Amino acid sequence: METAAPFEPSEILLLGPGPSPVASSVLRAQALPVLGHLDSEFVALMDRVQDGLRAVFGTRNRFTLPISGTGSAGMEACLTNVVEPGDRVVVGVHGVFGGRIADLAARLGAEVVRVEALFGSALDEAAMAAAIAAGPTRLVCFVHAETSTGVLQPCERIVAAAREADALVLADCVTSLGGLDLGADARGFDLVYSGTQKCLSVPPGLAPVTVSDRALERIRARRSRVPSWYFDFALLAGYWDAETSRAYHHTAPVSMVYGLHEGLRLVLEEGLEDRARRHRQAAERLYAGLDVLGLECVVVEPRLRTPMLTSVRIPDGVQDLEVRRCLRRDHHIEIGGGLGSLAGRAWRIGLMGEGARAEVVDRLIEALGACLGRA
Ligand SMILES: *Cc1c(COP(=O)(O)O)cnc(C)c1O
């Protein structure tokens, strides 16, 4: 290891599927003096972070807190607390992250019912409803904004079918949170997890989650113990819940919590509606720019596109890696490659949080045109 010089990363414009560009005030917040994780000043900050998360999630759930870890830790925490061996769990799989949920549920011993759709399409809500009604379902899972494909999943009918069957609803909102007006309570979601590194524009490291009272009751009524100590919601509540004695569980990642607080402050200062509109407008500008370059979106129907992440078909004869290397080397821009069945066939462009701005889109389109020789 080179120890003589401190590390100095390049300034790269992050327009992939995450991490997203971080506001400078968030970076400054993370450089502030570290407090003890049980210090009264830090505890007061925890309360503010929880209030901010409730506002951005659109929930009144008391159990709303950031799990230590990235978005996947939020996924693992939610599933581990709610799933018991033998439970029937219906999982919509229309991208890589739905597949990851199904894998996790199977590892926890669930009887997993997969409802699949082609990558780039939305889940068929009627097919989800039929699968939910076909047996005693405990949990219904789907990804709200599939970052692997760019699909925004319509979910009213899925949630209604779950309610009808008295099943809990788990929604992966890793990319939705902070990029659209989520309204988790109004949508009827029981367990929602997200990540700091997508539309909240905070570095990777925390996974905000919110859990309904209904879901907490089911968890309390489990036949078996939650098979994780680190992610056990009851133990985490013993540290995060303002009504408890704030018992030490694990050391909170103090500087990450500072960063999340500042990120949430910026979201709420802008306002959820204005922020959602900014993401939509940036996406519209991107579609127009791609069109000029002769590039096509993977998700054909505009109403099914999630504004925060656009998958773009790589034209025949164009080398995926060459173009991405050109963007990084000559233009200091990162975009993502395809995942799963879209690997090598699509690029993924994220306009998330700080990245969802007209001038950013213009810079990208110009650079992409130059790298494709189509400028
Ligand atoms: C990024 C992402 C995840 C995983 O989050 P990590 O921070 O990479 O652990 C899960 N689901 C979706 C929809 C995502 O976009």
Tab-separated table of C-alpha atoms and ligand atoms in Angstrom:
chain	number	residue	atom	x	y	z
A	1	MET	CA	0.000	0.000	0.000
A	2	GLU	CA	1.162	3.528	-0.863
A	3	THR	CA	1.296	5.378	2.466
A	4	ALA	CA	3.371	8.452	1.601
A	5	ALA	CA	0.577	10.568	0.058
A	6	PRO	CA	-3.012	11.026	1.190
A	7	PHE	CA	-5.664	9.720	-1.173
A	8	GLU	CA	-7.069	12.322	-3.537
A	9	PRO	CA	-9.988	11.041	-5.587
A	10	SER	CA	-10.890	12.711	-8.900
A	11	GLU	CA	-14.035	14.823	-9.167
A	12	ILE	CA	-16.340	12.536	-11.109
A	13	LEU	CA	-19.896	13.485	-12.043
A	14	LEU	CA	-21.839	10.468	-10.775
A	15	LEU	CA	-24.654	9.701	-13.231
A	16	GLY	CA	-24.878	5.949	-12.757
A	17	PRO	CA	-27.310	3.910	-10.638
A	18	GLY	CA	-25.664	5.192	-7.439
A	19	PRO	CA	-23.823	6.579	-5.632
A	20	SER	CA	-25.164	9.947	-6.763
A	21	PRO	CA	-23.514	13.388	-6.546
A	22	VAL	CA	-23.261	14.557	-2.922
A	23	ALA	CA	-24.075	18.130	-1.919
A	24	SER	CA	-21.054	19.951	-0.556
A	25	SER	CA	-22.905	20.800	2.666
A	26	VAL	CA	-23.410	17.070	3.274
A	27	LEU	CA	-19.677	16.468	2.848
A	28	ARG	CA	-18.982	19.321	5.265
A	29	ALA	CA	-21.444	17.880	7.788
A	30	GLN	CA	-19.607	14.564	7.668
A	31	ALA	CA	-16.331	16.294	8.492
A	32	LEU	CA	-17.681	17.802	11.763
A	33	PRO	CA	-16.331	16.665	15.162
A	34	VAL	CA	-17.465	13.193	16.167
A	35	LEU	CA	-19.745	12.981	19.219
A	36	GLY	CA	-20.282	9.890	21.345
A	37	HIS	CA	-23.199	7.795	20.088
A	38	LEU	CA	-24.951	8.173	23.472
A	39	ASP	CA	-24.105	11.879	23.876
A	40	SER	CA	-27.195	14.013	24.531
A	41	GLU	CA	-26.423	16.265	21.542
A	42	PHE	CA	-26.217	13.246	19.275
A	43	VAL	CA	-29.410	11.765	20.710
A	44	ALA	CA	-31.214	15.036	19.927
A	45	LEU	CA	-29.904	14.773	16.364
A	46	MET	CA	-31.253	11.194	16.116
A	47	ASP	CA	-34.743	12.496	16.944
A	48	ARG	CA	-34.426	15.111	14.194
A	49	VAL	CA	-33.243	12.530	11.681
A	50	GLN	CA	-36.219	10.307	12.496
A	51	ASP	CA	-38.629	13.224	12.081
A	52	GLY	CA	-36.992	14.106	8.768
A	53	LEU	CA	-37.226	10.524	7.558
A	54	ARG	CA	-40.929	10.370	8.457
A	55	ALA	CA	-41.536	13.511	6.421
A	56	VAL	CA	-39.628	12.239	3.365
A	57	PHE	CA	-41.110	8.719	3.524
A	58	GLY	CA	-44.583	10.228	3.995
A	59	THR	CA	-45.353	8.190	7.090
A	60	ARG	CA	-46.444	8.483	10.696
A	61	ASN	CA	-44.795	5.185	11.598
A	62	ARG	CA	-43.063	5.415	14.936
A	63	PHE	CA	-40.533	2.803	13.796
A	64	THR	CA	-38.625	4.918	11.264
A	65	LEU	CA	-34.842	4.901	11.448
A	66	PRO	CA	-31.644	4.423	9.452
A	67	ILE	CA	-30.194	0.902	9.524
A	68	SER	CA	-26.366	0.813	9.567
A	69	GLY	CA	-25.381	-0.406	6.114
A	70	THR	CA	-26.336	0.281	2.499
A	71	GLY	CA	-29.717	-0.243	0.837
A	72	SER	CA	-29.220	-4.008	0.787
A	73	ALA	CA	-28.914	-3.966	4.591
A	74	GLY	CA	-32.373	-2.365	4.691
A	75	MET	CA	-33.672	-5.183	2.504
A	76	GLU	CA	-32.049	-7.832	4.679
A	77	ALA	CA	-33.275	-6.193	7.899
A	78	CYS	CA	-36.911	-5.977	6.773
A	79	LEU	CA	-37.072	-9.529	5.442
A	80	THR	CA	-35.193	-11.040	8.371
A	81	ASN	CA	-37.569	-9.510	10.911
A	82	VAL	CA	-40.787	-10.417	9.157
A	83	VAL	CA	-40.171	-13.760	7.386
A	84	GLU	CA	-40.406	-17.077	9.231
A	85	PRO	CA	-39.581	-20.519	7.833
A	86	GLY	CA	-42.533	-21.888	5.873
A	87	ASP	CA	-44.155	-18.488	5.265
A	88	ARG	CA	-45.646	-18.001	1.818
A	89	VAL	CA	-43.976	-14.917	0.331
A	90	VAL	CA	-44.998	-13.540	-3.073
A	91	VAL	CA	-42.169	-11.658	-4.791
A	92	GLY	CA	-42.437	-9.642	-7.979
A	93	VAL	CA	-39.285	-10.093	-10.029
A	94	HIS	CA	-38.873	-7.663	-12.918
A	95	GLY	CA	-35.244	-6.843	-12.376
A	96	VAL	CA	-32.135	-7.704	-10.409
A	97	PHE	CA	-33.337	-6.284	-7.107
A	98	GLY	CA	-36.592	-8.259	-7.127
A	99	GLY	CA	-34.429	-11.333	-7.704
A	100	ARG	CA	-32.342	-10.384	-4.671
A	101	ILE	CA	-35.483	-10.160	-2.496
A	102	ALA	CA	-36.560	-13.637	-3.655
A	103	ASP	CA	-33.097	-15.023	-2.875
A	104	LEU	CA	-33.134	-13.532	0.624
A	105	ALA	CA	-36.646	-14.766	1.402
A	106	ALA	CA	-35.629	-18.286	0.281
A	107	ARG	CA	-32.537	-18.168	2.519
A	108	LEU	CA	-34.868	-17.374	5.426
A	109	GLY	CA	-36.822	-20.546	4.706
A	110	ALA	CA	-39.849	-18.936	3.065
A	111	GLU	CA	-41.950	-20.661	0.446
A	112	VAL	CA	-41.196	-18.123	-2.300
A	113	VAL	CA	-43.693	-17.562	-5.096
A	114	ARG	CA	-41.990	-15.605	-7.882
A	115	VAL	CA	-44.089	-13.542	-10.279
A	116	GLU	CA	-41.810	-12.576	-13.136
A	117	ALA	CA	-41.810	-9.984	-15.882
A	118	LEU	CA	-39.263	-9.312	-18.608
A	119	PHE	CA	-36.503	-6.874	-17.636
A	120	GLY	CA	-37.728	-3.505	-18.913
A	121	SER	CA	-41.425	-4.299	-18.324
A	122	ALA	CA	-43.547	-3.711	-15.242
A	123	LEU	CA	-45.000	-6.538	-13.166
A	124	ASP	CA	-48.494	-7.532	-14.257
A	125	GLU	CA	-50.620	-6.393	-11.305
A	126	ALA	CA	-53.322	-8.955	-12.080
A	127	ALA	CA	-50.750	-11.759	-12.059
A	128	MET	CA	-49.451	-10.511	-8.692
A	129	ALA	CA	-53.014	-10.383	-7.326
A	130	ALA	CA	-53.719	-13.933	-8.533
A	131	ALA	CA	-50.526	-15.254	-6.917
A	132	ILE	CA	-51.401	-13.486	-3.652
A	133	ALA	CA	-54.907	-14.976	-3.603
A	134	ALA	CA	-53.704	-18.490	-4.472
A	135	GLY	CA	-52.593	-19.356	-0.922
A	136	PRO	CA	-52.244	-18.049	2.635
A	137	THR	CA	-49.773	-15.251	1.909
A	138	ARG	CA	-47.819	-13.593	4.717
A	139	LEU	CA	-45.835	-11.072	2.727
A	140	VAL	CA	-45.925	-9.425	-0.709
A	141	CYS	CA	-42.714	-7.840	-2.022
A	142	PHE	CA	-41.879	-5.720	-5.023
A	143	VAL	CA	-39.409	-3.087	-6.134
A	144	HIS	CA	-41.032	0.313	-6.580
A	145	ALA	CA	-38.369	1.840	-8.834
A	146	GLU	CA	-36.293	-0.962	-10.426
A	147	THR	CA	-32.860	0.585	-10.773
A	148	SER	CA	-31.659	-2.346	-12.869
A	149	THR	CA	-34.167	-1.556	-15.635
A	150	GLY	CA	-35.667	1.907	-15.029
A	151	VAL	CA	-39.251	0.741	-14.472
A	152	LEU	CA	-41.542	2.546	-12.032
A	153	GLN	CA	-43.960	-0.112	-10.818
A	154	PRO	CA	-47.690	0.699	-10.610
A	155	CYS	CA	-48.803	-0.894	-7.347
A	156	GLU	CA	-52.327	0.105	-6.289
A	157	ARG	CA	-53.835	-3.236	-7.242
A	158	ILE	CA	-50.976	-5.223	-5.745
A	159	VAL	CA	-51.419	-3.446	-2.415
A	160	ALA	CA	-55.218	-3.927	-2.541
A	161	ALA	CA	-54.794	-7.658	-3.174
A	162	ALA	CA	-52.338	-7.925	-0.289
A	163	ARG	CA	-54.762	-6.148	2.058
A	164	GLU	CA	-57.569	-8.446	0.917
A	165	ALA	CA	-55.401	-11.450	1.804
A	166	ASP	CA	-54.290	-9.887	5.101
A	167	ALA	CA	-50.669	-10.001	3.912
A	168	LEU	CA	-48.012	-7.392	4.668
A	169	VAL	CA	-46.614	-5.231	1.860
A	170	LEU	CA	-42.859	-4.739	1.529
A	171	ALA	CA	-41.684	-2.150	-1.016
A	172	ASP	CA	-38.074	-1.586	-2.088
A	173	CYS	CA	-37.907	2.199	-2.347
A	174	VAL	CA	-34.132	2.503	-2.506
A	175	THR	CA	-34.273	4.675	-5.616
A	176	SER	CA	-37.731	6.224	-5.041
A	177	LEU	CA	-37.026	7.950	-1.728
A	178	GLY	CA	-36.173	11.599	-2.297
A	179	GLY	CA	-36.764	11.383	-6.050
A	180	LEU	CA	-40.553	11.265	-6.085
A	181	ASP	CA	-43.220	12.076	-3.525
A	182	LEU	CA	-43.337	8.614	-1.978
A	183	GLY	CA	-46.283	8.837	0.430
A	184	ALA	CA	-45.608	5.405	1.959
A	185	ASP	CA	-48.657	5.480	4.266
A	186	ALA	CA	-51.050	6.632	1.545
A	187	ARG	CA	-49.822	3.813	-0.701
A	188	GLY	CA	-50.375	1.244	2.046
A	189	PHE	CA	-46.770	0.038	2.371
A	190	ASP	CA	-45.964	-1.808	5.636
A	191	LEU	CA	-42.219	-2.246	5.322
A	192	VAL	CA	-40.172	0.182	3.261
A	193	TYR	CA	-36.411	0.417	2.963
A	194	SER	CA	-34.162	2.786	1.087
A	195	GLY	CA	-30.545	3.907	0.882
A	196	THR	CA	-28.739	7.188	1.363
A	197	GLN	CA	-26.734	7.029	-1.868
A	198	LYS	CA	-29.482	7.389	-4.458
A	199	CYS	CA	-31.919	10.309	-4.503
A	200	LEU	CA	-31.046	11.574	-1.018
A	201	SER	CA	-27.584	12.458	-2.405
A	202	VAL	CA	-25.751	11.330	0.728
A	203	PRO	CA	-22.799	8.891	0.486
A	204	PRO	CA	-23.557	5.152	0.754
A	205	GLY	CA	-23.717	3.847	4.315
A	206	LEU	CA	-27.208	4.054	5.801
A	207	ALA	CA	-30.501	2.381	4.916
A	208	PRO	CA	-33.560	4.344	6.056
A	209	VAL	CA	-36.448	2.016	6.906
A	210	THR	CA	-40.002	2.544	8.078
A	211	VAL	CA	-42.298	-0.160	9.457
A	212	SER	CA	-46.028	0.026	10.173
A	213	ASP	CA	-47.526	-0.882	13.563
A	214	ARG	CA	-49.389	-3.686	11.804
A	215	ALA	CA	-46.078	-5.193	10.684
A	216	LEU	CA	-44.522	-4.722	14.129
A	217	GLU	CA	-47.437	-6.627	15.690
A	218	ARG	CA	-46.859	-9.529	13.312
A	219	ILE	CA	-43.172	-9.478	14.155
A	220	ARG	CA	-43.944	-9.540	17.887
A	221	ALA	CA	-46.183	-12.569	17.308
A	222	ARG	CA	-43.424	-14.609	15.609
A	223	ARG	CA	-43.162	-18.292	16.504
A	224	SER	CA	-39.351	-18.155	16.265
A	225	ARG	CA	-36.746	-15.554	17.235
A	226	VAL	CA	-35.538	-13.078	14.625
A	227	PRO	CA	-32.475	-14.906	13.238
A	228	SER	CA	-30.254	-11.801	13.248
A	229	TRP	CA	-28.924	-9.906	16.222
A	230	TYR	CA	-27.572	-6.858	14.366
A	231	PHE	CA	-30.832	-6.223	12.472
A	232	ASP	CA	-33.341	-7.186	15.203
A	233	PHE	CA	-35.938	-4.388	15.086
A	234	ALA	CA	-36.827	-4.739	18.792
A	235	LEU	CA	-33.179	-4.260	19.773
A	236	LEU	CA	-32.744	-1.350	17.337
A	237	ALA	CA	-35.852	0.335	18.757
A	238	GLY	CA	-34.225	0.095	22.191
A	239	TYR	CA	-31.580	2.527	20.955
A	240	TRP	CA	-33.523	4.675	18.462
A	241	ASP	CA	-36.951	5.046	20.058
A	242	ALA	CA	-37.194	8.300	22.034
A	243	GLU	CA	-39.315	6.621	24.753
A	244	THR	CA	-36.624	4.084	25.641
A	245	SER	CA	-33.480	4.348	27.738
A	246	ARG	CA	-31.358	4.504	24.545
A	247	ALA	CA	-29.583	1.279	25.364
A	248	TYR	CA	-26.300	0.634	23.592
A	249	HIS	CA	-26.841	-1.837	20.768
A	250	HIS	CA	-24.127	-1.119	18.250
A	251	THR	CA	-22.155	2.107	17.803
A	252	ALA	CA	-24.106	4.346	15.438
A	253	PRO	CA	-22.089	5.501	12.396
A	254	VAL	CA	-22.071	9.017	13.820
A	255	SER	CA	-20.692	10.923	10.816
A	256	MET	CA	-23.085	9.159	8.437
A	257	VAL	CA	-25.978	10.286	10.629
A	258	TYR	CA	-24.680	13.888	10.373
A	259	GLY	CA	-24.628	13.520	6.599
A	260	LEU	CA	-28.118	12.043	6.474
A	261	HIS	CA	-29.447	14.856	8.624
A	262	GLU	CA	-28.056	17.447	6.222
A	263	GLY	CA	-29.314	15.494	3.199
A	264	LEU	CA	-32.838	15.324	4.659
A	265	ARG	CA	-32.683	19.011	5.539
A	266	LEU	CA	-31.922	19.845	1.909
A	267	VAL	CA	-34.778	17.629	0.655
A	268	LEU	CA	-37.304	19.241	2.989
A	269	GLU	CA	-36.013	22.742	2.309
A	270	GLU	CA	-36.608	22.167	-1.400
A	271	GLY	CA	-39.991	20.529	-0.744
A	272	LEU	CA	-41.066	17.053	-1.842
A	273	GLU	CA	-43.254	18.254	-4.692
A	274	ASP	CA	-40.659	20.613	-6.140
A	275	ARG	CA	-38.014	17.947	-5.844
A	276	ALA	CA	-40.192	15.382	-7.619
A	277	ARG	CA	-40.892	17.916	-10.371
A	278	ARG	CA	-37.157	18.627	-10.754
A	279	HIS	CA	-36.489	14.898	-11.222
A	280	ARG	CA	-39.282	14.604	-13.816
A	281	GLN	CA	-38.075	17.636	-15.745
A	282	ALA	CA	-34.484	16.409	-15.786
A	283	ALA	CA	-35.694	13.050	-17.135
A	284	GLU	CA	-37.750	14.745	-19.877
A	285	ARG	CA	-34.685	16.725	-20.905
A	286	LEU	CA	-32.653	13.531	-20.987
A	287	TYR	CA	-35.230	11.731	-23.195
A	288	ALA	CA	-35.139	14.663	-25.619
A	289	GLY	CA	-31.331	14.684	-25.706
A	290	LEU	CA	-31.143	10.913	-26.231
A	291	ASP	CA	-33.628	11.247	-29.055
A	292	VAL	CA	-31.407	13.801	-30.792
A	293	LEU	CA	-28.493	11.356	-30.502
A	294	GLY	CA	-30.669	8.598	-31.985
A	295	LEU	CA	-30.680	6.576	-28.741
A	296	GLU	CA	-33.695	4.648	-27.392
A	297	CYS	CA	-34.926	3.976	-23.877
A	298	VAL	CA	-35.289	0.341	-22.782
A	299	VAL	CA	-38.638	1.106	-21.121
A	300	VAL	CA	-40.851	1.875	-24.090
A	301	GLU	CA	-43.899	3.314	-22.335
A	302	PRO	CA	-43.027	6.723	-20.852
A	303	ARG	CA	-45.550	6.321	-17.989
A	304	LEU	CA	-43.643	3.243	-16.764
A	305	ARG	CA	-40.269	5.005	-16.691
A	306	THR	CA	-38.860	6.044	-13.373
A	307	PRO	CA	-37.471	9.571	-13.815
A	308	MET	CA	-34.474	8.917	-11.588
A	309	LEU	CA	-32.984	6.108	-13.685
A	310	THR	CA	-33.097	5.675	-17.441
A	311	SER	CA	-31.913	2.553	-19.237
A	312	VAL	CA	-30.675	3.255	-22.747
A	313	ARG	CA	-30.278	0.638	-25.476
A	314	ILE	CA	-26.698	0.379	-26.706
A	315	PRO	CA	-26.904	0.668	-30.515
A	316	ASP	CA	-25.602	-2.199	-32.634
A	317	GLY	CA	-21.903	-1.876	-33.363
A	318	VAL	CA	-21.234	0.385	-30.361
A	319	GLN	CA	-18.835	-0.925	-27.718
A	320	ASP	CA	-20.340	-0.594	-24.228
A	321	LEU	CA	-17.050	-0.327	-22.326
A	322	GLU	CA	-15.357	1.943	-24.839
A	323	VAL	CA	-18.055	4.571	-24.493
A	324	ARG	CA	-18.128	4.365	-20.707
A	325	ARG	CA	-14.321	4.632	-20.579
A	326	CYS	CA	-14.444	7.667	-22.868
A	327	LEU	CA	-16.994	9.350	-20.606
A	328	ARG	CA	-14.884	8.682	-17.512
A	329	ARG	CA	-11.515	9.569	-19.029
A	330	ASP	CA	-12.341	12.547	-21.237
A	331	HIS	CA	-15.417	13.970	-19.529
A	332	HIS	CA	-15.142	12.818	-15.885
A	333	ILE	CA	-18.619	11.330	-15.989
A	334	GLU	CA	-19.708	7.931	-14.668
A	335	ILE	CA	-22.755	6.125	-16.019
A	336	GLY	CA	-23.705	2.512	-15.292
A	337	GLY	CA	-23.624	-0.620	-17.395
A	338	GLY	CA	-26.537	-3.030	-17.746
A	339	LEU	CA	-27.329	-5.630	-15.097
A	340	GLY	CA	-28.672	-9.152	-15.466
A	341	SER	CA	-30.191	-9.807	-18.882
A	342	LEU	CA	-29.393	-6.195	-19.892
A	343	ALA	CA	-25.629	-6.557	-19.298
A	344	GLY	CA	-23.766	-5.315	-22.370
A	345	ARG	CA	-27.073	-4.280	-23.973
A	346	ALA	CA	-27.960	-1.154	-22.007
A	347	TRP	CA	-26.479	1.784	-20.175
A	348	ARG	CA	-28.055	3.057	-16.993
A	349	ILE	CA	-28.173	6.803	-16.504
A	350	GLY	CA	-29.082	8.032	-13.046
A	351	LEU	CA	-30.326	11.568	-12.536
A	352	MET	CA	-30.606	11.324	-8.794
A	353	GLY	CA	-30.805	14.046	-6.168
A	354	GLU	CA	-28.136	16.639	-6.932
A	355	GLY	CA	-27.680	15.076	-10.381
A	356	ALA	CA	-31.235	15.817	-11.529
A	357	ARG	CA	-30.499	19.215	-13.074
A	358	ALA	CA	-30.773	20.629	-16.590
A	359	GLU	CA	-27.119	21.681	-16.789
A	360	VAL	CA	-26.031	18.193	-15.739
A	361	VAL	CA	-28.187	16.606	-18.457
A	362	ASP	CA	-26.757	18.989	-21.071
A	363	ARG	CA	-23.200	18.168	-20.040
A	364	LEU	CA	-23.925	14.443	-20.266
A	365	ILE	CA	-25.617	14.626	-23.671
A	366	GLU	CA	-22.738	16.646	-25.086
A	367	ALA	CA	-20.177	14.190	-23.706
A	368	LEU	CA	-22.133	11.150	-24.847
A	369	GLY	CA	-22.445	12.648	-28.327
A	370	ALA	CA	-18.692	13.213	-28.442
A	371	CYS	CA	-17.896	9.665	-27.273
A	372	LEU	CA	-20.296	8.213	-29.842
A	373	GLY	CA	-18.971	10.476	-32.586
A	374	ARG	CA	-22.514	11.808	-33.018
A	375	ALA	CA	-22.082	15.306	-31.663
B	1	LIG	C1	-29.185	0.354	-5.140
B	1	LIG	C2	-30.378	-0.496	-4.898
B	1	LIG	C3	-30.390	-1.517	-3.935
B	1	LIG	C4	-29.169	-1.915	-3.151
B	1	LIG	O1	-28.622	-0.861	-2.455
B	1	LIG	P1	-27.064	-0.891	-2.041
B	1	LIG	O2	-26.893	0.475	-1.475
B	1	LIG	O3	-26.285	-1.142	-3.280
B	1	LIG	O4	-26.889	-1.961	-1.041
B	1	LIG	C5	-31.560	-2.220	-3.752
B	1	LIG	N1	-32.665	-1.957	-4.467
B	1	LIG	C6	-32.690	-0.989	-5.406
B	1	LIG	C7	-33.950	-0.732	-6.163
B	1	LIG	C8	-31.547	-0.233	-5.649
B	1	LIG	O5	-31.576	0.735	-6.568
